[in-house]
mmCIF file with all atom_site columns, C-alpha atoms in Angstrom:
data_model
loop_
_atom_site.group_PDB
_atom_site.id
_atom_site.type_symbol
_atom_site.label_atom_id
_atom_site.label_alt_id
_atom_site.label_comp_id
_atom_site.label_asym_id
_atom_site.label_entity_id
_atom_site.label_seq_id
_atom_site.pdbx_PDB_ins_code
_atom_site.Cartn_x
_atom_site.Cartn_y
_atom_site.Cartn_z
_atom_site.occupancy
_atom_site.B_iso_or_equiv
_atom_site.pdbx_formal_charge
_atom_site.auth_seq_id
_atom_site.auth_comp_id
_atom_site.auth_asym_id
_atom_site.auth_atom_id
_atom_site.pdbx_PDB_model_num
ATOM 1   C CA . GLY V 1 1   ? 0.000   0.000   0.000   1.00 0.00 ? 1   GLY V CA 1
ATOM 2   C CA . ILE V 1 2   ? 0.887   3.662   -0.194  1.00 0.00 ? 2   ILE V CA 1
ATOM 3   C CA . GLN V 1 3   ? 3.242   5.000   2.485   1.00 0.00 ? 3   GLN V CA 1
ATOM 4   C CA . VAL V 1 4   ? 2.555   8.527   3.751   1.00 0.00 ? 4   VAL V CA 1
ATOM 5   C CA . GLU V 1 5   ? 5.039   10.521  5.787   1.00 0.00 ? 5   GLU V CA 1
ATOM 6   C CA . GLN V 1 6   ? 4.498   13.935  7.284   1.00 0.00 ? 6   GLN V CA 1
ATOM 7   C CA . SER V 1 7   ? 7.051   16.401  8.544   1.00 0.00 ? 7   SER V CA 1
ATOM 8   C CA . PRO V 1 8   ? 7.870   17.801  10.958  1.00 0.00 ? 8   PRO V CA 1
ATOM 9   C CA . PRO V 1 9   ? 6.310   15.449  13.530  1.00 0.00 ? 9   PRO V CA 1
ATOM 10  C CA . ASP V 1 10  ? 6.133   18.246  16.097  1.00 0.00 ? 10  ASP V CA 1
ATOM 11  C CA . LEU V 1 11  ? 6.107   22.012  15.724  1.00 0.00 ? 11  LEU V CA 1
ATOM 12  C CA . ILE V 1 12  ? 5.946   24.814  18.284  1.00 0.00 ? 12  ILE V CA 1
ATOM 13  C CA . LEU V 1 13  ? 5.182   28.302  17.014  1.00 0.00 ? 13  LEU V CA 1
ATOM 14  C CA . GLN V 1 14  ? 4.822   31.720  18.536  1.00 0.00 ? 14  GLN V CA 1
ATOM 15  C CA . GLU V 1 15  ? 1.422   33.235  17.793  1.00 0.00 ? 15  GLU V CA 1
ATOM 16  C CA . GLY V 1 16  ? 1.645   35.217  14.553  1.00 0.00 ? 16  GLY V CA 1
ATOM 17  C CA . ALA V 1 17  ? 4.353   33.062  12.988  1.00 0.00 ? 17  ALA V CA 1
ATOM 18  C CA . ASN V 1 18  ? 4.056   31.232  9.656   1.00 0.00 ? 18  ASN V CA 1
ATOM 19  C CA . SER V 1 19  ? 4.658   27.536  9.045   1.00 0.00 ? 19  SER V CA 1
ATOM 20  C CA . THR V 1 20  ? 4.826   24.911  6.308   1.00 0.00 ? 20  THR V CA 1
ATOM 21  C CA . LEU V 1 21  ? 3.768   21.302  6.837   1.00 0.00 ? 21  LEU V CA 1
ATOM 22  C CA . ARG V 1 22  ? 4.784   18.627  4.359   1.00 0.00 ? 22  ARG V CA 1
ATOM 23  C CA . CYS V 1 23  ? 3.184   15.364  3.233   1.00 0.00 ? 23  CYS V CA 1
ATOM 24  C CA . ASN V 1 24  ? 5.182   12.894  1.133   1.00 0.00 ? 24  ASN V CA 1
ATOM 25  C CA . PHE V 1 25  ? 3.600   9.810   -0.423  1.00 0.00 ? 25  PHE V CA 1
ATOM 26  C CA . SER V 1 26  ? 5.185   6.781   -2.037  1.00 0.00 ? 26  SER V CA 1
ATOM 27  C CA . ASP V 1 27  ? 2.971   6.230   -5.075  1.00 0.00 ? 27  ASP V CA 1
ATOM 28  C CA . SER V 1 28  ? 0.641   8.025   -7.456  1.00 0.00 ? 28  SER V CA 1
ATOM 29  C CA . VAL V 1 29  ? -2.506  9.374   -5.864  1.00 0.00 ? 29  VAL V CA 1
ATOM 30  C CA . ASN V 1 30  ? -5.604  10.962  -7.266  1.00 0.00 ? 30  ASN V CA 1
ATOM 31  C CA . ASN V 1 31  ? -7.141  11.861  -3.934  1.00 0.00 ? 31  ASN V CA 1
ATOM 32  C CA . LEU V 1 32  ? -5.604  13.923  -1.157  1.00 0.00 ? 32  LEU V CA 1
ATOM 33  C CA . GLN V 1 33  ? -7.144  15.685  1.810   1.00 0.00 ? 33  GLN V CA 1
ATOM 34  C CA . TRP V 1 34  ? -5.741  17.787  4.661   1.00 0.00 ? 34  TRP V CA 1
ATOM 35  C CA . PHE V 1 35  ? -7.425  17.638  8.062   1.00 0.00 ? 35  PHE V CA 1
ATOM 36  C CA . HIS V 1 36  ? -7.024  19.393  11.392  1.00 0.00 ? 36  HIS V CA 1
ATOM 37  C CA . GLN V 1 37  ? -7.813  17.242  14.426  1.00 0.00 ? 37  GLN V CA 1
ATOM 38  C CA . ASN V 1 38  ? -8.774  19.338  17.410  1.00 0.00 ? 38  ASN V CA 1
ATOM 39  C CA . PRO V 1 39  ? -8.074  18.334  21.025  1.00 0.00 ? 39  PRO V CA 1
ATOM 40  C CA . TRP V 1 40  ? -11.505 16.667  21.250  1.00 0.00 ? 40  TRP V CA 1
ATOM 41  C CA . GLY V 1 41  ? -10.710 14.340  18.350  1.00 0.00 ? 41  GLY V CA 1
ATOM 42  C CA . GLN V 1 42  ? -12.875 15.948  15.674  1.00 0.00 ? 42  GLN V CA 1
ATOM 43  C CA . LEU V 1 43  ? -11.328 15.810  12.204  1.00 0.00 ? 43  LEU V CA 1
ATOM 44  C CA . ILE V 1 44  ? -12.023 19.067  10.403  1.00 0.00 ? 44  ILE V CA 1
ATOM 45  C CA . ASN V 1 45  ? -11.747 19.265  6.636   1.00 0.00 ? 45  ASN V CA 1
ATOM 46  C CA . LEU V 1 46  ? -9.226  21.816  5.456   1.00 0.00 ? 46  LEU V CA 1
ATOM 47  C CA . PHE V 1 47  ? -8.640  21.028  1.792   1.00 0.00 ? 47  PHE V CA 1
ATOM 48  C CA . TYR V 1 48  ? -9.507  18.408  -0.807  1.00 0.00 ? 48  TYR V CA 1
ATOM 49  C CA . ILE V 1 49  ? -6.537  18.904  -3.117  1.00 0.00 ? 49  ILE V CA 1
ATOM 50  C CA . PRO V 1 50  ? -5.409  15.996  -5.334  1.00 0.00 ? 50  PRO V CA 1
ATOM 51  C CA . SER V 1 51  ? -3.475  18.557  -7.397  1.00 0.00 ? 51  SER V CA 1
ATOM 52  C CA . GLY V 1 52  ? -2.893  22.279  -7.720  1.00 0.00 ? 52  GLY V CA 1
ATOM 53  C CA . THR V 1 53  ? -3.168  25.084  -5.188  1.00 0.00 ? 53  THR V CA 1
ATOM 54  C CA . LYS V 1 54  ? -6.030  26.252  -2.995  1.00 0.00 ? 54  LYS V CA 1
ATOM 55  C CA . GLN V 1 55  ? -6.388  28.978  -0.404  1.00 0.00 ? 55  GLN V CA 1
ATOM 56  C CA . ASN V 1 56  ? -8.853  29.502  2.404   1.00 0.00 ? 56  ASN V CA 1
ATOM 57  C CA . GLY V 1 57  ? -8.164  32.505  4.589   1.00 0.00 ? 57  GLY V CA 1
ATOM 58  C CA . ARG V 1 58  ? -4.866  32.074  6.418   1.00 0.00 ? 58  ARG V CA 1
ATOM 59  C CA . LEU V 1 59  ? -4.450  28.542  5.109   1.00 0.00 ? 59  LEU V CA 1
ATOM 60  C CA . SER V 1 60  ? -3.314  27.418  1.703   1.00 0.00 ? 60  SER V CA 1
ATOM 61  C CA . ALA V 1 61  ? -2.221  24.110  0.216   1.00 0.00 ? 61  ALA V CA 1
ATOM 62  C CA . THR V 1 62  ? -0.302  22.920  -2.801  1.00 0.00 ? 62  THR V CA 1
ATOM 63  C CA . THR V 1 63  ? -0.103  19.384  -4.176  1.00 0.00 ? 63  THR V CA 1
ATOM 64  C CA . VAL V 1 64  ? 2.495   18.409  -6.771  1.00 0.00 ? 64  VAL V CA 1
ATOM 65  C CA . ALA V 1 65  ? 1.211   14.964  -7.666  1.00 0.00 ? 65  ALA V CA 1
ATOM 66  C CA . THR V 1 66  ? 4.004   14.226  -10.157 1.00 0.00 ? 66  THR V CA 1
ATOM 67  C CA . GLU V 1 67  ? 6.588   14.727  -7.385  1.00 0.00 ? 67  GLU V CA 1
ATOM 68  C CA . ARG V 1 68  ? 4.476   12.984  -4.751  1.00 0.00 ? 68  ARG V CA 1
ATOM 69  C CA . TYR V 1 69  ? 4.163   15.680  -2.113  1.00 0.00 ? 69  TYR V CA 1
ATOM 70  C CA . SER V 1 70  ? 1.749   18.206  -0.711  1.00 0.00 ? 70  SER V CA 1
ATOM 71  C CA . LEU V 1 71  ? 2.351   21.289  1.411   1.00 0.00 ? 71  LEU V CA 1
ATOM 72  C CA . LEU V 1 72  ? 0.060   23.022  3.884   1.00 0.00 ? 72  LEU V CA 1
ATOM 73  C CA . TYR V 1 73  ? 0.859   26.657  4.700   1.00 0.00 ? 73  TYR V CA 1
ATOM 74  C CA . ILE V 1 74  ? -0.397  28.343  7.840   1.00 0.00 ? 74  ILE V CA 1
ATOM 75  C CA . SER V 1 75  ? 0.126   32.087  8.048   1.00 0.00 ? 75  SER V CA 1
ATOM 76  C CA . SER V 1 76  ? -0.257  34.369  11.071  1.00 0.00 ? 76  SER V CA 1
ATOM 77  C CA . SER V 1 77  ? -0.844  31.364  13.326  1.00 0.00 ? 77  SER V CA 1
ATOM 78  C CA . GLN V 1 78  ? -3.332  31.580  16.195  1.00 0.00 ? 78  GLN V CA 1
ATOM 79  C CA . THR V 1 79  ? -3.663  29.493  19.340  1.00 0.00 ? 79  THR V CA 1
ATOM 80  C CA . THR V 1 80  ? -6.798  27.930  17.871  1.00 0.00 ? 80  THR V CA 1
ATOM 81  C CA . ASP V 1 81  ? -4.610  26.429  15.122  1.00 0.00 ? 81  ASP V CA 1
ATOM 82  C CA . SER V 1 82  ? -3.122  24.056  17.716  1.00 0.00 ? 82  SER V CA 1
ATOM 83  C CA . GLY V 1 83  ? -3.816  20.373  17.205  1.00 0.00 ? 83  GLY V CA 1
ATOM 84  C CA . VAL V 1 84  ? -2.708  17.608  14.872  1.00 0.00 ? 84  VAL V CA 1
ATOM 85  C CA . TYR V 1 85  ? -2.659  18.030  11.106  1.00 0.00 ? 85  TYR V CA 1
ATOM 86  C CA . PHE V 1 86  ? -3.128  14.951  8.918   1.00 0.00 ? 86  PHE V CA 1
ATOM 87  C CA . CYS V 1 87  ? -2.942  14.383  5.219   1.00 0.00 ? 87  CYS V CA 1
ATOM 88  C CA . ALA V 1 88  ? -4.865  11.429  3.797   1.00 0.00 ? 88  ALA V CA 1
ATOM 89  C CA . VAL V 1 89  ? -4.318  9.977   0.339   1.00 0.00 ? 89  VAL V CA 1
ATOM 90  C CA . ALA V 1 90  ? -5.701  7.319   -1.975  1.00 0.00 ? 90  ALA V CA 1
ATOM 91  C CA . GLY V 1 91  ? -4.592  6.112   -5.398  1.00 0.00 ? 91  GLY V CA 1
ATOM 92  C CA . GLY V 1 92  ? -7.114  4.882   -7.945  1.00 0.00 ? 92  GLY V CA 1
ATOM 93  C CA . TYR V 1 93  ? -9.898  3.235   -5.990  1.00 0.00 ? 93  TYR V CA 1
ATOM 94  C CA . GLN V 1 94  ? -7.627  2.107   -3.173  1.00 0.00 ? 94  GLN V CA 1
ATOM 95  C CA . LYS V 1 95  ? -8.340  2.565   0.493   1.00 0.00 ? 95  LYS V CA 1
ATOM 96  C CA . VAL V 1 96  ? -7.511  5.858   2.155   1.00 0.00 ? 96  VAL V CA 1
ATOM 97  C CA . THR V 1 97  ? -4.196  6.015   4.012   1.00 0.00 ? 97  THR V CA 1
ATOM 98  C CA . PHE V 1 98  ? -3.496  8.673   6.618   1.00 0.00 ? 98  PHE V CA 1
ATOM 99  C CA . GLY V 1 99  ? -0.108  10.164  7.284   1.00 0.00 ? 99  GLY V CA 1
ATOM 100 C CA . THR V 1 100 ? 1.703   10.134  10.580  1.00 0.00 ? 100 THR V CA 1
ATOM 101 C CA . GLY V 1 101 ? 0.515   13.630  11.493  1.00 0.00 ? 101 GLY V CA 1
ATOM 102 C CA . THR V 1 102 ? 2.162   16.905  12.543  1.00 0.00 ? 102 THR V CA 1
ATOM 103 C CA . LYS V 1 103 ? 1.414   18.050  16.083  1.00 0.00 ? 103 LYS V CA 1
ATOM 104 C CA . LEU V 1 104 ? 1.283   21.835  16.170  1.00 0.00 ? 104 LEU V CA 1
ATOM 105 C CA . GLN V 1 105 ? 1.344   23.936  19.306  1.00 0.00 ? 105 GLN V CA 1
ATOM 106 C CA . VAL V 1 106 ? 0.868   27.689  19.002  1.00 0.00 ? 106 VAL V CA 1
ATOM 107 C CA . ILE V 1 107 ? 1.872   29.609  22.103  1.00 0.00 ? 107 ILE V CA 1
ATOM 108 C CA . PRO V 1 108 ? 0.698   33.150  22.936  1.00 0.00 ? 108 PRO V CA 1
ATOM 109 C CA . ASP U 2 1   ? -27.460 20.758  6.842   1.00 0.00 ? 1   ASP U CA 1
ATOM 110 C CA . ALA U 2 2   ? -26.775 17.919  9.267   1.00 0.00 ? 2   ALA U CA 1
ATOM 111 C CA . GLY U 2 3   ? -23.216 16.717  9.390   1.00 0.00 ? 3   GLY U CA 1
ATOM 112 C CA . VAL U 2 4   ? -22.010 13.224  10.209  1.00 0.00 ? 4   VAL U CA 1
ATOM 113 C CA . THR U 2 5   ? -23.299 12.006  13.555  1.00 0.00 ? 5   THR U CA 1
ATOM 114 C CA . GLN U 2 6   ? -22.103 9.090   15.681  1.00 0.00 ? 6   GLN U CA 1
ATOM 115 C CA . SER U 2 7   ? -23.393 7.370   18.777  1.00 0.00 ? 7   SER U CA 1
ATOM 116 C CA . PRO U 2 8   ? -22.592 6.784   21.496  1.00 0.00 ? 8   PRO U CA 1
ATOM 117 C CA . THR U 2 9   ? -19.946 9.395   22.344  1.00 0.00 ? 9   THR U CA 1
ATOM 118 C CA . HIS U 2 10  ? -18.184 7.223   24.892  1.00 0.00 ? 10  HIS U CA 1
ATOM 119 C CA . LEU U 2 11  ? -18.413 3.554   25.745  1.00 0.00 ? 11  LEU U CA 1
ATOM 120 C CA . ILE U 2 12  ? -16.785 1.286   28.298  1.00 0.00 ? 12  ILE U CA 1
ATOM 121 C CA . LYS U 2 13  ? -16.826 -2.458  27.695  1.00 0.00 ? 13  LYS U CA 1
ATOM 122 C CA . THR U 2 14  ? -15.213 -5.520  29.242  1.00 0.00 ? 14  THR U CA 1
ATOM 123 C CA . ARG U 2 15  ? -12.819 -7.806  27.413  1.00 0.00 ? 15  ARG U CA 1
ATOM 124 C CA . GLY U 2 16  ? -14.712 -10.509 25.506  1.00 0.00 ? 16  GLY U CA 1
ATOM 125 C CA . GLN U 2 17  ? -17.889 -8.467  25.104  1.00 0.00 ? 17  GLN U CA 1
ATOM 126 C CA . GLN U 2 18  ? -19.411 -7.233  21.861  1.00 0.00 ? 18  GLN U CA 1
ATOM 127 C CA . VAL U 2 19  ? -20.087 -3.632  20.867  1.00 0.00 ? 19  VAL U CA 1
ATOM 128 C CA . THR U 2 20  ? -22.126 -1.829  18.204  1.00 0.00 ? 20  THR U CA 1
ATOM 129 C CA . LEU U 2 21  ? -21.340 1.712   17.091  1.00 0.00 ? 21  LEU U CA 1
ATOM 130 C CA . ARG U 2 22  ? -23.635 3.782   14.902  1.00 0.00 ? 22  ARG U CA 1
ATOM 131 C CA . CYS U 2 23  ? -23.154 6.425   12.239  1.00 0.00 ? 23  CYS U CA 1
ATOM 132 C CA . SER U 2 24  ? -25.469 8.643   10.226  1.00 0.00 ? 24  SER U CA 1
ATOM 133 C CA . PRO U 2 25  ? -23.872 10.178  7.128   1.00 0.00 ? 25  PRO U CA 1
ATOM 134 C CA . LYS U 2 26  ? -23.941 13.804  6.078   1.00 0.00 ? 26  LYS U CA 1
ATOM 135 C CA . SER U 2 27  ? -27.139 14.714  4.255   1.00 0.00 ? 27  SER U CA 1
ATOM 136 C CA . GLY U 2 28  ? -26.887 13.706  0.584   1.00 0.00 ? 28  GLY U CA 1
ATOM 137 C CA . HIS U 2 29  ? -24.018 11.256  1.107   1.00 0.00 ? 29  HIS U CA 1
ATOM 138 C CA . ASP U 2 30  ? -24.336 7.556   0.304   1.00 0.00 ? 30  ASP U CA 1
ATOM 139 C CA . THR U 2 31  ? -20.968 6.059   1.296   1.00 0.00 ? 31  THR U CA 1
ATOM 140 C CA . VAL U 2 32  ? -19.741 5.382   4.807   1.00 0.00 ? 32  VAL U CA 1
ATOM 141 C CA . SER U 2 33  ? -16.225 4.473   5.914   1.00 0.00 ? 33  SER U CA 1
ATOM 142 C CA . TRP U 2 34  ? -15.034 3.466   9.376   1.00 0.00 ? 34  TRP U CA 1
ATOM 143 C CA . TYR U 2 35  ? -11.645 4.160   10.928  1.00 0.00 ? 35  TYR U CA 1
ATOM 144 C CA . GLN U 2 36  ? -9.881  3.188   14.145  1.00 0.00 ? 36  GLN U CA 1
ATOM 145 C CA . GLN U 2 37  ? -7.557  5.726   15.739  1.00 0.00 ? 37  GLN U CA 1
ATOM 146 C CA . ALA U 2 38  ? -5.328  4.551   18.565  1.00 0.00 ? 38  ALA U CA 1
ATOM 147 C CA . LEU U 2 39  ? -3.852  7.132   20.908  1.00 0.00 ? 39  LEU U CA 1
ATOM 148 C CA . GLY U 2 40  ? -1.074  9.117   19.239  1.00 0.00 ? 40  GLY U CA 1
ATOM 149 C CA . GLN U 2 41  ? -1.575  7.584   15.809  1.00 0.00 ? 41  GLN U CA 1
ATOM 150 C CA . GLY U 2 42  ? -3.347  8.438   12.584  1.00 0.00 ? 42  GLY U CA 1
ATOM 151 C CA . PRO U 2 43  ? -6.701  6.872   11.715  1.00 0.00 ? 43  PRO U CA 1
ATOM 152 C CA . GLN U 2 44  ? -6.533  3.370   10.225  1.00 0.00 ? 44  GLN U CA 1
ATOM 153 C CA . PHE U 2 45  ? -9.090  2.350   7.583   1.00 0.00 ? 45  PHE U CA 1
ATOM 154 C CA . ILE U 2 46  ? -11.385 -0.505  8.673   1.00 0.00 ? 46  ILE U CA 1
ATOM 155 C CA . PHE U 2 47  ? -13.898 -0.773  5.828   1.00 0.00 ? 47  PHE U CA 1
ATOM 156 C CA . GLN U 2 48  ? -16.213 1.120   3.517   1.00 0.00 ? 48  GLN U CA 1
ATOM 157 C CA . TYR U 2 49  ? -19.880 0.567   2.719   1.00 0.00 ? 49  TYR U CA 1
ATOM 158 C CA . TYR U 2 50  ? -21.700 1.605   -0.430  1.00 0.00 ? 50  TYR U CA 1
ATOM 159 C CA . GLU U 2 51  ? -25.103 0.393   -1.650  1.00 0.00 ? 51  GLU U CA 1
ATOM 160 C CA . GLU U 2 52  ? -25.371 -1.693  1.527   1.00 0.00 ? 52  GLU U CA 1
ATOM 161 C CA . GLU U 2 53  ? -22.286 -3.721  0.625   1.00 0.00 ? 53  GLU U CA 1
ATOM 162 C CA . GLU U 2 54  ? -18.751 -3.763  1.974   1.00 0.00 ? 54  GLU U CA 1
ATOM 163 C CA . ARG U 2 55  ? -16.692 -2.377  -0.914  1.00 0.00 ? 55  ARG U CA 1
ATOM 164 C CA . GLN U 2 56  ? -13.226 -2.133  0.602   1.00 0.00 ? 56  GLN U CA 1
ATOM 165 C CA . ARG U 2 57  ? -11.581 -3.501  3.729   1.00 0.00 ? 57  ARG U CA 1
ATOM 166 C CA . GLY U 2 58  ? -8.405  -2.678  5.599   1.00 0.00 ? 58  GLY U CA 1
ATOM 167 C CA . ASN U 2 59  ? -6.207  -5.044  7.622   1.00 0.00 ? 59  ASN U CA 1
ATOM 168 C CA . PHE U 2 60  ? -8.658  -5.817  10.387  1.00 0.00 ? 60  PHE U CA 1
ATOM 169 C CA . PRO U 2 61  ? -9.779  -9.264  11.589  1.00 0.00 ? 61  PRO U CA 1
ATOM 170 C CA . ASP U 2 62  ? -13.230 -10.695 11.002  1.00 0.00 ? 62  ASP U CA 1
ATOM 171 C CA . ARG U 2 63  ? -14.170 -9.674  14.540  1.00 0.00 ? 63  ARG U CA 1
ATOM 172 C CA . PHE U 2 64  ? -14.847 -6.310  12.931  1.00 0.00 ? 64  PHE U CA 1
ATOM 173 C CA . SER U 2 65  ? -18.007 -6.328  10.842  1.00 0.00 ? 65  SER U CA 1
ATOM 174 C CA . GLY U 2 66  ? -20.455 -3.769  9.618   1.00 0.00 ? 66  GLY U CA 1
ATOM 175 C CA . HIS U 2 67  ? -23.710 -3.036  7.976   1.00 0.00 ? 67  HIS U CA 1
ATOM 176 C CA . GLN U 2 68  ? -25.252 -0.262  5.932   1.00 0.00 ? 68  GLN U CA 1
ATOM 177 C CA . PHE U 2 69  ? -28.979 0.378   5.945   1.00 0.00 ? 69  PHE U CA 1
ATOM 178 C CA . PRO U 2 70  ? -31.201 1.601   3.075   1.00 0.00 ? 70  PRO U CA 1
ATOM 179 C CA . ASN U 2 71  ? -31.110 5.119   4.536   1.00 0.00 ? 71  ASN U CA 1
ATOM 180 C CA . TYR U 2 72  ? -27.271 4.999   4.237   1.00 0.00 ? 72  TYR U CA 1
ATOM 181 C CA . SER U 2 73  ? -26.663 4.917   7.989   1.00 0.00 ? 73  SER U CA 1
ATOM 182 C CA . SER U 2 74  ? -24.178 2.338   9.175   1.00 0.00 ? 74  SER U CA 1
ATOM 183 C CA . GLU U 2 75  ? -23.159 0.198   12.123  1.00 0.00 ? 75  GLU U CA 1
ATOM 184 C CA . LEU U 2 76  ? -19.762 -1.098  13.159  1.00 0.00 ? 76  LEU U CA 1
ATOM 185 C CA . ASN U 2 77  ? -19.761 -4.288  15.244  1.00 0.00 ? 77  ASN U CA 1
ATOM 186 C CA . VAL U 2 78  ? -16.770 -5.611  17.128  1.00 0.00 ? 78  VAL U CA 1
ATOM 187 C CA . ASN U 2 79  ? -16.951 -9.066  18.714  1.00 0.00 ? 79  ASN U CA 1
ATOM 188 C CA . ALA U 2 80  ? -14.766 -10.639 21.395  1.00 0.00 ? 80  ALA U CA 1
ATOM 189 C CA . LEU U 2 81  ? -13.296 -7.309  22.447  1.00 0.00 ? 81  LEU U CA 1
ATOM 190 C CA . LEU U 2 82  ? -9.594  -7.132  23.259  1.00 0.00 ? 82  LEU U CA 1
ATOM 191 C CA . LEU U 2 83  ? -7.792  -4.521  25.334  1.00 0.00 ? 83  LEU U CA 1
ATOM 192 C CA . GLY U 2 84  ? -6.108  -3.398  22.106  1.00 0.00 ? 84  GLY U CA 1
ATOM 193 C CA . ASP U 2 85  ? -9.470  -2.449  20.626  1.00 0.00 ? 85  ASP U CA 1
ATOM 194 C CA . SER U 2 86  ? -9.543  0.592   22.906  1.00 0.00 ? 86  SER U CA 1
ATOM 195 C CA . ALA U 2 87  ? -9.479  3.541   20.512  1.00 0.00 ? 87  ALA U CA 1
ATOM 196 C CA . LEU U 2 88  ? -11.404 6.392   18.944  1.00 0.00 ? 88  LEU U CA 1
ATOM 197 C CA . TYR U 2 89  ? -13.675 5.025   16.200  1.00 0.00 ? 89  TYR U CA 1
ATOM 198 C CA . LEU U 2 90  ? -14.384 7.490   13.443  1.00 0.00 ? 90  LEU U CA 1
ATOM 199 C CA . CYS U 2 91  ? -17.043 7.387   10.780  1.00 0.00 ? 91  CYS U CA 1
ATOM 200 C CA . ALA U 2 92  ? -16.675 9.298   7.523   1.00 0.00 ? 92  ALA U CA 1
ATOM 201 C CA . SER U 2 93  ? -19.206 9.853   4.769   1.00 0.00 ? 93  SER U CA 1
ATOM 202 C CA . SER U 2 94  ? -18.817 10.774  1.121   1.00 0.00 ? 94  SER U CA 1
ATOM 203 C CA . LEU U 2 95  ? -20.790 10.863  -2.103  1.00 0.00 ? 95  LEU U CA 1
ATOM 204 C CA . ALA U 2 96  ? -20.085 8.274   -4.779  1.00 0.00 ? 96  ALA U CA 1
ATOM 205 C CA . LEU U 2 97  ? -19.537 9.649   -8.262  1.00 0.00 ? 97  LEU U CA 1
ATOM 206 C CA . SER U 2 98  ? -20.731 7.529   -11.203 1.00 0.00 ? 98  SER U CA 1
ATOM 207 C CA . GLY U 2 99  ? -20.852 4.547   -8.874  1.00 0.00 ? 99  GLY U CA 1
ATOM 208 C CA . HIS U 2 100 ? -17.300 5.014   -7.662  1.00 0.00 ? 100 HIS U CA 1
ATOM 209 C CA . PRO U 2 101 ? -16.451 6.145   -4.129  1.00 0.00 ? 101 PRO U CA 1
ATOM 210 C CA . SER U 2 102 ? -15.353 9.725   -3.752  1.00 0.00 ? 102 SER U CA 1
ATOM 211 C CA . TYR U 2 103 ? -12.536 10.267  -1.327  1.00 0.00 ? 103 TYR U CA 1
ATOM 212 C CA . GLU U 2 104 ? -13.622 13.743  -0.224  1.00 0.00 ? 104 GLU U CA 1
ATOM 213 C CA . GLN U 2 105 ? -14.705 12.555  3.168   1.00 0.00 ? 105 GLN U CA 1
ATOM 214 C CA . TYR U 2 106 ? -16.390 14.267  6.093   1.00 0.00 ? 106 TYR U CA 1
ATOM 215 C CA . PHE U 2 107 ? -15.868 12.878  9.568   1.00 0.00 ? 107 PHE U CA 1
ATOM 216 C CA . GLY U 2 108 ? -18.114 12.526  12.580  1.00 0.00 ? 108 GLY U CA 1
ATOM 217 C CA . PRO U 2 109 ? -17.027 13.354  16.148  1.00 0.00 ? 109 PRO U CA 1
ATOM 218 C CA . GLY U 2 110 ? -16.112 9.760   16.902  1.00 0.00 ? 110 GLY U CA 1
ATOM 219 C CA . THR U 2 111 ? -16.920 7.176   19.561  1.00 0.00 ? 111 THR U CA 1
ATOM 220 C CA . ARG U 2 112 ? -14.291 6.665   22.240  1.00 0.00 ? 112 ARG U CA 1
ATOM 221 C CA . LEU U 2 113 ? -14.252 2.977   23.198  1.00 0.00 ? 113 LEU U CA 1
ATOM 222 C CA . THR U 2 114 ? -12.470 1.791   26.312  1.00 0.00 ? 114 THR U CA 1
ATOM 223 C CA . VAL U 2 115 ? -12.048 -1.945  26.864  1.00 0.00 ? 115 VAL U CA 1
ATOM 224 C CA . THR U 2 116 ? -11.177 -2.988  30.424  1.00 0.00 ? 116 THR U CA 1
#
């Protein structure tokens, strides 16, 4: 199956700082999502982005499918951005595989 | 627009018992997937249901079974519970496109299962 690795595994930011989270995958995918898991366990959809670039407020994402990676950008971070960020991928009609996650802590 | 709902929120069971978890998909969705998330790890795919049939399955034993009803809601059953089954169980729904599952999934709040 597809292997998905995320980096960095842990990240501590001062409020207001910017960050880039990376998701690498081992095979071709045609489905990719970014999620934010809050401290209560709820997975919140951020982007459905199998390719290209999307932006939503302070967040943006880019997927370069041919090079097998995706990036999530967080600008002007806020304490409410804290939590774990996951990417999830699937190739063809294969099962969804989640990455290892990036745990983000934003301190005031 | 109702999102994905799951019940119960929390559950405590004893080793060897059986448990049933329930999920109602987001309005307009017809596909339901179940995931197990152990503490500190990413969600692991259990199986997916579409048109009341199991379409895909992850690496989980037969103790894990499911069902999808005509109204698209779904149940996850786990028999002969083990301590290692303690986890957050997540349900996700999506809309199939031309009969094929879409992977733009929306997740419910989860059921936290503790096996003692």
